[in-house]
Coordinates of C-alpha atoms in Angstrom, one line a residue:
Chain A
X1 CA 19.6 -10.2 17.5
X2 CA 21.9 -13.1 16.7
X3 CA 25.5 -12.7 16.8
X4 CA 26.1 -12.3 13.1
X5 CA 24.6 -9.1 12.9
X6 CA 27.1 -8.2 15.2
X7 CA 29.9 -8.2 12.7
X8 CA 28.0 -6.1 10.4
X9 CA 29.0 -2.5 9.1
X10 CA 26.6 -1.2 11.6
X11 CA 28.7 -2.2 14.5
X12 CA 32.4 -0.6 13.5
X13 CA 32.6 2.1 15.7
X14 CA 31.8 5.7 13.8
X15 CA 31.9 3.8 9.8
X16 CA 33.3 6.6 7.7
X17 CA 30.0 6.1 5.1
X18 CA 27.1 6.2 7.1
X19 CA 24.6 3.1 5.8
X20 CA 21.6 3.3 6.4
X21 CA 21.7 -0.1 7.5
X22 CA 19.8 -1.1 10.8
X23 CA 19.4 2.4 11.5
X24 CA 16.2 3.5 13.6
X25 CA 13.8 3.6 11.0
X26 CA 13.0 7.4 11.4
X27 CA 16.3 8.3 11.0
X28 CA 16.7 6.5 7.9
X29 CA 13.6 7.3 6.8
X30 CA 14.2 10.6 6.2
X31 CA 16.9 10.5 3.5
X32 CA 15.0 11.2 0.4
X33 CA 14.8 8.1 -1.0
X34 CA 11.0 8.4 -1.8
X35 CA 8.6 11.3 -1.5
X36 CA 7.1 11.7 1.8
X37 CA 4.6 8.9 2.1
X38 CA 3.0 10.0 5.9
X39 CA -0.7 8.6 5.6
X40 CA -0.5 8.1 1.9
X41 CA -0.7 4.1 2.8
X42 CA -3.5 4.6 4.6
X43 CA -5.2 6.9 2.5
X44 CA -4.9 4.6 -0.4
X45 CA -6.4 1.7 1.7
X46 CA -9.3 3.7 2.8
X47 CA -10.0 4.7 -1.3
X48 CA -9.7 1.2 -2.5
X49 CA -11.3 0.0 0.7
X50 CA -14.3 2.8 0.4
X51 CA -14.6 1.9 -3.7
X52 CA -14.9 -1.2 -3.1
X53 CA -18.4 -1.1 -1.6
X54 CA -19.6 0.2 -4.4
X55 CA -18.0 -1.5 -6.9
X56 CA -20.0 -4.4 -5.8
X57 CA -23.5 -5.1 -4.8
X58 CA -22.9 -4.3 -1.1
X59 CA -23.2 -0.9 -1.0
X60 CA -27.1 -1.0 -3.6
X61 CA -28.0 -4.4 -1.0
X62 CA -27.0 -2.7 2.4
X63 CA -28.5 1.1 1.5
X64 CA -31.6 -0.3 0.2
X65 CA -32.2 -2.6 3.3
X66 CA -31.0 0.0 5.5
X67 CA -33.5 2.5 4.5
X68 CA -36.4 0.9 3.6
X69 CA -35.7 -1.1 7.2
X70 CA -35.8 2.5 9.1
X71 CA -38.6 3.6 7.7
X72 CA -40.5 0.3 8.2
X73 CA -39.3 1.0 12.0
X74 CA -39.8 4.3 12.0
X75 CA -43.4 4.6 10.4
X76 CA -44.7 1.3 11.4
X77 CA -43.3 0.1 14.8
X78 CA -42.7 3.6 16.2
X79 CA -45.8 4.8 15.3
X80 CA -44.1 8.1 14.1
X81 CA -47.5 9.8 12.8
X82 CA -49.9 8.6 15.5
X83 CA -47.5 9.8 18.0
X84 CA -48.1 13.5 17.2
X85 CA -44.7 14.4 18.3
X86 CA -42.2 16.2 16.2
X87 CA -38.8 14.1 17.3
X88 CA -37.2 11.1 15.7
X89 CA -37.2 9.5 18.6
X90 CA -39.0 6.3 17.2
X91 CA -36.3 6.3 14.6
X92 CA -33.3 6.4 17.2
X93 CA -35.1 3.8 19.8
X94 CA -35.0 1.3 17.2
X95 CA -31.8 2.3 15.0
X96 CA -29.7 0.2 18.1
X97 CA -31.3 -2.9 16.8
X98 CA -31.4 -2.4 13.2
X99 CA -27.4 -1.6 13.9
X100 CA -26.9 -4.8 15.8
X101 CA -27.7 -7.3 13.0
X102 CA -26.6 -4.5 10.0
X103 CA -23.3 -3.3 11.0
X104 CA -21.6 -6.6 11.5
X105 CA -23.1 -7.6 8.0
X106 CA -20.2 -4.5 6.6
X107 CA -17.8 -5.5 9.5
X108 CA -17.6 -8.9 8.3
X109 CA -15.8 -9.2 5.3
X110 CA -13.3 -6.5 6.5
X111 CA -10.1 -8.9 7.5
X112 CA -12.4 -12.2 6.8
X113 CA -12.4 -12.0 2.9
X114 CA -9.1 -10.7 3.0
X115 CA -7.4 -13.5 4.5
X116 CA -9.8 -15.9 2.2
X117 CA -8.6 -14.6 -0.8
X118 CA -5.0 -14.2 0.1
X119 CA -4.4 -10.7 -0.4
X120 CA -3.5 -10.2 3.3
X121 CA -0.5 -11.5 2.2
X122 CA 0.5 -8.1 -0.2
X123 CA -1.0 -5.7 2.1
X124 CA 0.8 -7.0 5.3
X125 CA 4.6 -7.4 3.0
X126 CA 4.2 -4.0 1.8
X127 CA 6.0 -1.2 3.4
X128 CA 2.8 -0.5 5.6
X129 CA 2.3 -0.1 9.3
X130 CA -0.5 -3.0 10.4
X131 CA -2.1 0.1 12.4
X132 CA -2.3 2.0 9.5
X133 CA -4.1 -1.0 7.0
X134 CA -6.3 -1.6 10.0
X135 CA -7.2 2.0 10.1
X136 CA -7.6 2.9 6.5
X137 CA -10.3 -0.4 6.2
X138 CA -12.1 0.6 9.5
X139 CA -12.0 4.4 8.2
X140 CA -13.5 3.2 5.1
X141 CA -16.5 0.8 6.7
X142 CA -17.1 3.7 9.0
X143 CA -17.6 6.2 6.3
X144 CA -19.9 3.8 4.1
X145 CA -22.2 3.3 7.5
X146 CA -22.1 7.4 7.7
X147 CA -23.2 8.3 4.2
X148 CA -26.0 5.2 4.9
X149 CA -27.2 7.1 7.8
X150 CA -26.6 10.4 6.2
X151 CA -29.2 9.3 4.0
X152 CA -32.2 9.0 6.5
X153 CA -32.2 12.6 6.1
X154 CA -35.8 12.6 4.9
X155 CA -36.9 11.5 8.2
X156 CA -35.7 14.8 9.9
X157 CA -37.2 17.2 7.0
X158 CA -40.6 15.1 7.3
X159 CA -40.4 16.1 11.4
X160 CA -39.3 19.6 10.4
X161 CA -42.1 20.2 7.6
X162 CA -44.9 18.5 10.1
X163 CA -43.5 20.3 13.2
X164 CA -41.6 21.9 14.9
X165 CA -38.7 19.7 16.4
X166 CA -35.3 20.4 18.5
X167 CA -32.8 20.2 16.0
X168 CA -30.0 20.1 18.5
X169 CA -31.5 16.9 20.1
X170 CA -31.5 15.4 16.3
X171 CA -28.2 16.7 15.4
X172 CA -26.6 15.0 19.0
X173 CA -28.8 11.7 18.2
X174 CA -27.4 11.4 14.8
X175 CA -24.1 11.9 16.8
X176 CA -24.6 9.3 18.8
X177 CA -25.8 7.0 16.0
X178 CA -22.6 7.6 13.9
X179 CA -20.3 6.7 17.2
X180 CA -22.7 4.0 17.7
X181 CA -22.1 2.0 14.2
X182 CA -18.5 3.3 14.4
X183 CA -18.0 1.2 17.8
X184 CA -20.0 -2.0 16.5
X185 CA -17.7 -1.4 13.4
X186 CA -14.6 -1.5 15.1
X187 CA -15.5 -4.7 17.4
X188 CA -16.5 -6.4 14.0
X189 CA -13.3 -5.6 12.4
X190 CA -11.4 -6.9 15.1
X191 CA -14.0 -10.4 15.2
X192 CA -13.6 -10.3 11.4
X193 CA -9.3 -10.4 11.7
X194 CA -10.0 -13.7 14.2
X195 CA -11.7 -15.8 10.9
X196 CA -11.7 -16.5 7.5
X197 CA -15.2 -17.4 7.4
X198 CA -17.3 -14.3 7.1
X199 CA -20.4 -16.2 8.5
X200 CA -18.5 -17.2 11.7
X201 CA -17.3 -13.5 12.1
X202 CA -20.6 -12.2 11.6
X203 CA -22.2 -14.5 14.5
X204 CA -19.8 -13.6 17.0
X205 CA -20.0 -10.3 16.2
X206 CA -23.8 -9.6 16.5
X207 CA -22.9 -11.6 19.7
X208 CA -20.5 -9.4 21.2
X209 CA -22.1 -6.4 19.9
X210 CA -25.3 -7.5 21.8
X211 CA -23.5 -7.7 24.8
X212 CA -22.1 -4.6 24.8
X213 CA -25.5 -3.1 24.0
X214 CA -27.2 -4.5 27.1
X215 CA -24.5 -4.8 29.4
X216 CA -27.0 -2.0 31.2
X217 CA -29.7 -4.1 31.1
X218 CA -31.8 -6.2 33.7
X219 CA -31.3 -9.0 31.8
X220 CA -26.7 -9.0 32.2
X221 CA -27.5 -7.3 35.5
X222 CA -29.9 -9.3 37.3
X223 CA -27.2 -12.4 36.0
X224 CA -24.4 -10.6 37.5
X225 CA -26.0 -8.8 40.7
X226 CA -26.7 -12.0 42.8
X227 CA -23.0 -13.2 43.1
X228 CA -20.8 -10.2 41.9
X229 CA -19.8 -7.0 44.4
X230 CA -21.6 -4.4 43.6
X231 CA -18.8 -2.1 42.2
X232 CA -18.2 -5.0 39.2
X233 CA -22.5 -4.6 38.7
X234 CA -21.8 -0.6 38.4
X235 CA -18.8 -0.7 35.9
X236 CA -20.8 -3.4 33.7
X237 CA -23.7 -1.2 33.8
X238 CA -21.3 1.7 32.8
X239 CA -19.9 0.0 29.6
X240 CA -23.3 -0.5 28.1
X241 CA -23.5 1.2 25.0
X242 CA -27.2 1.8 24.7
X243 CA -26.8 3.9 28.4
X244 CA -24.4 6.1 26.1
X245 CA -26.4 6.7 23.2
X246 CA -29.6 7.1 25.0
X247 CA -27.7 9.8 27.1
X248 CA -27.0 11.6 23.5
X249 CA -30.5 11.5 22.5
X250 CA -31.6 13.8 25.2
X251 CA -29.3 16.3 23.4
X252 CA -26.7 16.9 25.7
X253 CA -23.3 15.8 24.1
X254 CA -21.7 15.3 27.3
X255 CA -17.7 14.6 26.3
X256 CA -17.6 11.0 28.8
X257 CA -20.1 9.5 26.3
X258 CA -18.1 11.1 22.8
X259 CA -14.6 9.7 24.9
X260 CA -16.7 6.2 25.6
X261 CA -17.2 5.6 21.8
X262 CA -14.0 7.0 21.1
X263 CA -12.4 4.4 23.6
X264 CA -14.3 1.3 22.5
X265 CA -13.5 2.1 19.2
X266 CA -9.7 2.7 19.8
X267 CA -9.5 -0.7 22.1
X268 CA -10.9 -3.1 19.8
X269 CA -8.8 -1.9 17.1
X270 CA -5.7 -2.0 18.9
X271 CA -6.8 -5.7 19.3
X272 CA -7.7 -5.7 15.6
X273 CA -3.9 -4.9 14.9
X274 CA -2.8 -7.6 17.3
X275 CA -5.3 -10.3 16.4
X276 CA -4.3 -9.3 12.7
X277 CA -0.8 -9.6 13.4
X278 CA -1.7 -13.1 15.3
X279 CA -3.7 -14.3 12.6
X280 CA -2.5 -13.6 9.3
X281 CA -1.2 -16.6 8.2
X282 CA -3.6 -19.0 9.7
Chain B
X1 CA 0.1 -23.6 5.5
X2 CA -0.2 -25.1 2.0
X3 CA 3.1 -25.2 1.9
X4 CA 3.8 -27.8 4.4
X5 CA 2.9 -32.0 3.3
X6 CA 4.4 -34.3 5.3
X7 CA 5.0 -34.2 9.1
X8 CA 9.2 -34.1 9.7
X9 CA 10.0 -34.9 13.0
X10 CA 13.8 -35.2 12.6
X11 CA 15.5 -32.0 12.4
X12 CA 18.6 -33.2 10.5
X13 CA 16.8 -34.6 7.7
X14 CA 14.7 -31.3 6.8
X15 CA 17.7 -29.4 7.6
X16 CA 19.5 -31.5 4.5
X17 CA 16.6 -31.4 2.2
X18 CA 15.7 -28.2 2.5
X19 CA 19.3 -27.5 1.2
X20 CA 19.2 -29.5 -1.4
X21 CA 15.4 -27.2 -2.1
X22 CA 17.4 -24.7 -3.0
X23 CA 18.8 -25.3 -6.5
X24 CA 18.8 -23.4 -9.9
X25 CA 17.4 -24.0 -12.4
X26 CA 19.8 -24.1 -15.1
X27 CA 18.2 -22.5 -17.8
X28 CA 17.5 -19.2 -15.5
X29 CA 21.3 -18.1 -14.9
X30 CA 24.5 -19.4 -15.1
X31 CA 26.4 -17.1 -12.4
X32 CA 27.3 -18.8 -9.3
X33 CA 24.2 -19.4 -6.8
X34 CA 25.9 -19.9 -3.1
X35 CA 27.7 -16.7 -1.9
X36 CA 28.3 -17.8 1.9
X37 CA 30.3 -15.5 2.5
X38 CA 27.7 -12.5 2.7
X39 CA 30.0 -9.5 0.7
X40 CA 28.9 -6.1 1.5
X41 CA 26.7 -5.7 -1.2
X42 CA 23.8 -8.4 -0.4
X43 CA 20.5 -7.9 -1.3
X44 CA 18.9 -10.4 0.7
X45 CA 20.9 -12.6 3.8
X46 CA 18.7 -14.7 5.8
X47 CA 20.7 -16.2 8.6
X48 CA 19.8 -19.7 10.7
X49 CA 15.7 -19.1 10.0
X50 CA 13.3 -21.7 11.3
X51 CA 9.5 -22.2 11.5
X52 CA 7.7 -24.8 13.3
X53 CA 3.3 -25.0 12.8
X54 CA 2.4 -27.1 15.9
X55 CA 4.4 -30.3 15.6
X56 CA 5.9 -29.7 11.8
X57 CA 9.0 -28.7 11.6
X58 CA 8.4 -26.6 8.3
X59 CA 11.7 -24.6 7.8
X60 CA 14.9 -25.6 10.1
X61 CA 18.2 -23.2 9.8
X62 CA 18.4 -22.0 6.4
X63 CA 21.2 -19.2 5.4
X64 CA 20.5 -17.8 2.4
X65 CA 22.3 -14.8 0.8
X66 CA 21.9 -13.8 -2.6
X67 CA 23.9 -10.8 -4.3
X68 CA 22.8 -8.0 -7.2
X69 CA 22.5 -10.2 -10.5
X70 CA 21.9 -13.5 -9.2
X71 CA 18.9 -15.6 -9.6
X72 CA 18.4 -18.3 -6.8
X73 CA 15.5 -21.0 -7.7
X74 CA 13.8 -23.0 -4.5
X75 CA 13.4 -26.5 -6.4
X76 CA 11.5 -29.4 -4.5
X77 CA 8.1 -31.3 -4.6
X78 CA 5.2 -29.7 -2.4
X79 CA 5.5 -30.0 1.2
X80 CA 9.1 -29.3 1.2
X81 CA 9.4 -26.0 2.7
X82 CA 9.3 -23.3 -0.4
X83 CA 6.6 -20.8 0.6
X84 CA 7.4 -20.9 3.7
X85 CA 10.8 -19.9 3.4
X86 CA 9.6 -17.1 1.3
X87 CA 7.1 -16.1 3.7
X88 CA 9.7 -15.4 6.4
X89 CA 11.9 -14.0 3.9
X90 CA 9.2 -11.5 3.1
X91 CA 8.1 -10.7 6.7
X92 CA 4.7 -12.2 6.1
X93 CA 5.4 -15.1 8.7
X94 CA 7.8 -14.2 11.7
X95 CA 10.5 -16.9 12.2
X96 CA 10.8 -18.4 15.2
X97 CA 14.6 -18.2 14.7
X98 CA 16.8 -16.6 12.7
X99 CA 17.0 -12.8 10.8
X100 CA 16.4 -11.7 7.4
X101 CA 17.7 -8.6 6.0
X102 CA 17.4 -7.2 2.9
X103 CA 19.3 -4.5 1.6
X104 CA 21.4 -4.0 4.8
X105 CA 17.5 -3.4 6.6
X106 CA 16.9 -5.9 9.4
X107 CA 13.4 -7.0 8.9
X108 CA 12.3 -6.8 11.9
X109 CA 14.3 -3.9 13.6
X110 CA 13.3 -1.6 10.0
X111 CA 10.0 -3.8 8.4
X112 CA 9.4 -0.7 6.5
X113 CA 12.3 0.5 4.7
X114 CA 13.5 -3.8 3.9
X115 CA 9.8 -3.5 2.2
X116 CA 10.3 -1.1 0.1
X117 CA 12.8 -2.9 -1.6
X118 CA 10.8 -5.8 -2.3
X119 CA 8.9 -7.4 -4.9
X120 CA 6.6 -10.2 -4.1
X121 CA 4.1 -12.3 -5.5
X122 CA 2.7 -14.7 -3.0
X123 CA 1.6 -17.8 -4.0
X124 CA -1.3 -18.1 -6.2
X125 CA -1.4 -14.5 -7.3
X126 CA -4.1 -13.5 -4.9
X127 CA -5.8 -10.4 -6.2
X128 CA -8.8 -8.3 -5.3
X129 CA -11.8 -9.7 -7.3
X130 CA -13.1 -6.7 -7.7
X131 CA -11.2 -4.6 -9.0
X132 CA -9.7 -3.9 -12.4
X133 CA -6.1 -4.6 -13.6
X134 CA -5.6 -1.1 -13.7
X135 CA -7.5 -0.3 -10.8
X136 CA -5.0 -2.9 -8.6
X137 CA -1.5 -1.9 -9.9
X138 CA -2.6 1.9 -9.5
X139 CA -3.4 0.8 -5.7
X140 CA -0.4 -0.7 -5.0
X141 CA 1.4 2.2 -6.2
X142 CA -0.5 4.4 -4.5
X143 CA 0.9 2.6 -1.3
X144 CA 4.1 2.4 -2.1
X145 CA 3.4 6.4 -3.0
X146 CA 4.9 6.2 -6.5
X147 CA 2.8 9.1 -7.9
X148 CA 2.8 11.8 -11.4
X149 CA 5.4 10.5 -14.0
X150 CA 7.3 7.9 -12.3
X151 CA 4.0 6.1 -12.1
X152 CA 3.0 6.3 -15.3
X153 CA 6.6 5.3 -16.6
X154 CA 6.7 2.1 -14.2
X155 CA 2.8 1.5 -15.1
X156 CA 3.8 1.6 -18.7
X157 CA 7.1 -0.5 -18.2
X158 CA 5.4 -3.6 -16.4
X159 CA 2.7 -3.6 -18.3
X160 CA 4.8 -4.1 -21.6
X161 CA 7.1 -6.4 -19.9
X162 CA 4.1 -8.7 -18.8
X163 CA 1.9 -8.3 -21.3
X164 CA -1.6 -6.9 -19.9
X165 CA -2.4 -4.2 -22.5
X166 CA -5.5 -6.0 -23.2
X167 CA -6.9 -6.7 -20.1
X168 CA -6.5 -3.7 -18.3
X169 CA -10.0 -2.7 -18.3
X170 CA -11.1 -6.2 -17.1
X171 CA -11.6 -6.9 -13.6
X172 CA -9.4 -9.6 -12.0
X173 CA -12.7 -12.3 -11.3
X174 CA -12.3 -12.8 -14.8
X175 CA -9.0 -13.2 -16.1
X176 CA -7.3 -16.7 -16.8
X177 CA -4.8 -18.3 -14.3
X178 CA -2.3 -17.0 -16.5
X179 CA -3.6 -13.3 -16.9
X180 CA -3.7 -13.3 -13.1
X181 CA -0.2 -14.8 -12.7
X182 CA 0.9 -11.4 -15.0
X183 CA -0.7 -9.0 -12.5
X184 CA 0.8 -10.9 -9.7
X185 CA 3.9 -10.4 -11.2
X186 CA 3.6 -7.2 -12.8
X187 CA 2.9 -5.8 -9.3
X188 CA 5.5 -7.2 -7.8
X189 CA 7.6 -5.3 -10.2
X190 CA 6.2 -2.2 -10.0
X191 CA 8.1 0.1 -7.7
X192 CA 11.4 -1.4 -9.7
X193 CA 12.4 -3.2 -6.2
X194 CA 15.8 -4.5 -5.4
X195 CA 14.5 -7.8 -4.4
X196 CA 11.8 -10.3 -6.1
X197 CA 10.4 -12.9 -4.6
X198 CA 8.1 -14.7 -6.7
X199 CA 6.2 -18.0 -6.0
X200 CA 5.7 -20.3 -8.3
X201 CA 5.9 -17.4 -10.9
X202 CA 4.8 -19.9 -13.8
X203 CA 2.6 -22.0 -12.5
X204 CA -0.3 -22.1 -15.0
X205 CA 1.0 -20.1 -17.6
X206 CA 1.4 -22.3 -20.9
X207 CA 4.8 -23.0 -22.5
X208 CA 5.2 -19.7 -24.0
X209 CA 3.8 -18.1 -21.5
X210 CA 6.7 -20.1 -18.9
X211 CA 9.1 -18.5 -22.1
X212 CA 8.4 -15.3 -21.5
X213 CA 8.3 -15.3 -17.5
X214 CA 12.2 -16.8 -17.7
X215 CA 12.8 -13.8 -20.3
X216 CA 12.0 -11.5 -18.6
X217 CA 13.8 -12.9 -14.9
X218 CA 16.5 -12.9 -17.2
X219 CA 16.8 -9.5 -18.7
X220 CA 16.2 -8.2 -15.1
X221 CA 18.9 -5.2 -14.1
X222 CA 22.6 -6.7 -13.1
X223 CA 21.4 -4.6 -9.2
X224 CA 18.4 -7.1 -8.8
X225 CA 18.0 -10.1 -6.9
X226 CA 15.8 -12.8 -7.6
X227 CA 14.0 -15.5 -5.5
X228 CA 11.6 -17.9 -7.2
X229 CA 10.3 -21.4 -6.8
X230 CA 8.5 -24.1 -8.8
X231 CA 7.3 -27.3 -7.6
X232 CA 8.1 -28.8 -11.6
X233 CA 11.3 -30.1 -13.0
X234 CA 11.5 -28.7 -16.6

């Protein structure tokens, strides 16, 4: 701090009226100046956030493309009826693609339109943590792509009236999915805080979101295999997502690939806070 | 930065005329402006702050203090520093010299507790599109966790003081420049802050409409501070 603070009441050795000046903020913080506020902000981010899809024609667009897109994938492509099978296998082989070019489409306009309208400037001089407006928004996309995926629900009853399927294998799948959008979620969010144009967020995010999808994949492998050591081929190989959620779709939740969501998703919003922090006023 | 016109190179010369920026208005106040000497009781003291984007020189060691019941007015033609300075002042922008407390709360050391003592409308009254009036101002106050009676006292307040009672229902796409000017400023005045900092608070709003905005700055509490710029001599 510059010297002038120095001469401030906070400085005089043991002031007889303790201000509350330049006090760590926790101490101060609890003097009861206003009603305990501890995840209030981001509470009331993730209800305007959460409201907002709805309150335009997002929410109608996306859920109707969503599902008609599954089924289309399912039925069709997958073959679900011919293959005699009661699973929703063809459903979760393709969900993974359907997710790459749907879930940036919500992650978008998380930080993008908010710095292109301006109102990034009254969220970020509020009394609000960044981590906690980054949070509540990411909270709120995440929830939106859960009640979308909550409602293929159809597709399980038709395998249950038809068959007789594993339900545990569905249930970890669905799992899996949810972690899946929540992680291609969180990477757009972050992408989204880098611009204000949504289309240039959107591109880079189905780009990186590829990426991470096929980092497993012959085609990043074979790239990396004839030059890098071996131990750089393995850990690439280890960070694809689709090796994660495949692993979840046998039915085993196995806590290394729940923590692998959980850390992709926790990285690239950390970077969203920085970025956004970086960013804002651009 | 909209904020920023013309490239200044010279350091001297900004530092001047962004002094002379800061002027009041005379109709807004007649108390005395320039308190240098930073009393005990300051709302807002922003020591030596500068701010340079790339090879402009936007904002170059401005101290500003302003104490309970005074009204400061940043005066000048576009380009001449005005947002900027209230963007650092407001934490939006980080200086790259220079402190800012307000209320005795270093901005930086304690962002949270300087913020809840401030009022802000940023420049052009950004709003979510969206939403309704109603549906914004009970947001913000949801944030700033004003809740039960109190809200609906300060919702009540503000709303009278700015006039919204008839658009309250209507979402913010489709108010005028001047409706949306009101909920800029009637949010900034919701939580009954210490500090305001308002940005071109009158920009758009016709004559009586400007009337009524210096009103009300006016009849503001003797324990308020007020910050607020206009690009227009009149």
């Amino acid at each position: 701090m510059s010297a002038t603070t120095d001469s401030r009441p906070l400085s005089v050795p043991r002031p007889e009226r303790a201000t509350p000046a330049d006090r760590p903020e926790r101490a101060a913080a609890s003097t009861p100046r206003l009603p305990a506020t501890v995840g209030r902000p981001l509470l009331a981010v993730f209800r305007r956030e959460f409201a907002s899809y709805f309150a335009t024609p997002l929410a109608a667009t996306f859920l109707v493309i969503f599902l008609f897109l599954t089924g289309a994938f399912t039925f069709q492509l997958g073959g679900l009826y011919e293959r005699g099978q009661a699973d929703l296998r063809p459903f979760f082989g393709y969900l993974p693609w359907l997710y790459l070019f749907l879930v940036p489409a919500i992650a978008m306009r998380l930080w993008a339109e908010e710095r292109r309208i301006g109102t990034v400037e009254l969220l970020v001089t509020l009394p609000v943590r960044l981590s906690d407006l980054v949070l509540g928004k990411f909270l709120a996309a995440w929830a939106f792509a859960c009640v979308a995926l909550a409602l293929t629900f159809p597709l399980w009853m038709t395998v249950s009236y038809l068959g007789d399927p594993d339900h545990g294998v569905i249930l970890a799948s669905y799992l899996g999915a949810a972690l899946m959008a929540g992680s291609f979620l969180a990477v757009g969010s972050c992408l989204s805080a880098l611009s204000k144009n949504q289309v240039v967020a959107f591109v880079v995010c189905v780009v990186v979101c590829l990426g991470l999808l096929l980092s497993g994949f012959p085609l990043v492998l074979g790239f990396l295999s004839g030059w890098a050591p071996e131990f750089v081929v393995d850990s690439v190989a280890g960070l694809s997502l689709l090796t994660h959620f495949e692993a979840l779709q046998r039915g085993v939740v196995d806590l290394r690939d729940v923590l692998y969501f959980l850390a992709v998703m926790a990285g690239a919003l950390f970077l969203n806070v920085l970025v956004l922090d970086w960013k804002k006023a651009d | 930065m909209t904020a920023i016109g013309a490239p200044r190179t010279s350091s001297s010369s900004t530092h001047q005329r962004v002094r002379a920026a800061v002027v009041v208005p005379r109709e807004f106040t007649n108390r005395p402006v320039f308190n240098r000497s930073a009393p005990m009781d300051t709302i807002l003291d922003a020591r030596g702050l500068r701010k340079r984007f790339g090879p402009i020189l936007a904002v170059d060691g401005i101290d500003l203090t302003v104490a309970p019941g005074e009204v400061v007015g940043f005066l000048g033609p576009n380009g001449a520093g005005k947002s900027t300075t209230m963007k650092l002042v407001t934490g939006f922008l980080e200086p790259d010299a220079g402190s800012v407390s307000i209320c005795g709360h270093d901005l930086r050391r304690a962002p949270l507790l300087a913020k809840r003592q401030l009022g802000y409308l940023p420049e052009g009254a950004p709003g979510y599109p969206d939403m309704t009036v109603r549906e914004f101002l009970r947001f913000l106050a949801d944030v700033r966790g004003l809740s039960g009676g109190a809200l609906r006292e300060r919702m009540d307040t503000v709303v009278e003081a700015v006039h919204l009672e008839s658009v309250m229902h209507q979402s913010i796409e489709t108010l005028s420049k001047g409706f949306r000017r009101r909920v800029g400023i009637a949010q900034a005045l919701l939580h009954d802050p210490r500090l305001l900092i308002l940005d071109e608070p009158t920009d758009g709003l016709d004559p009586n409409q400007k009337h009524e905005v210096r009103e009300l700055v006016r009849s503001l509490a003797a324990d308020k501070a007020v910050v607020l710029s206009t690009h227009i001599l009149e």
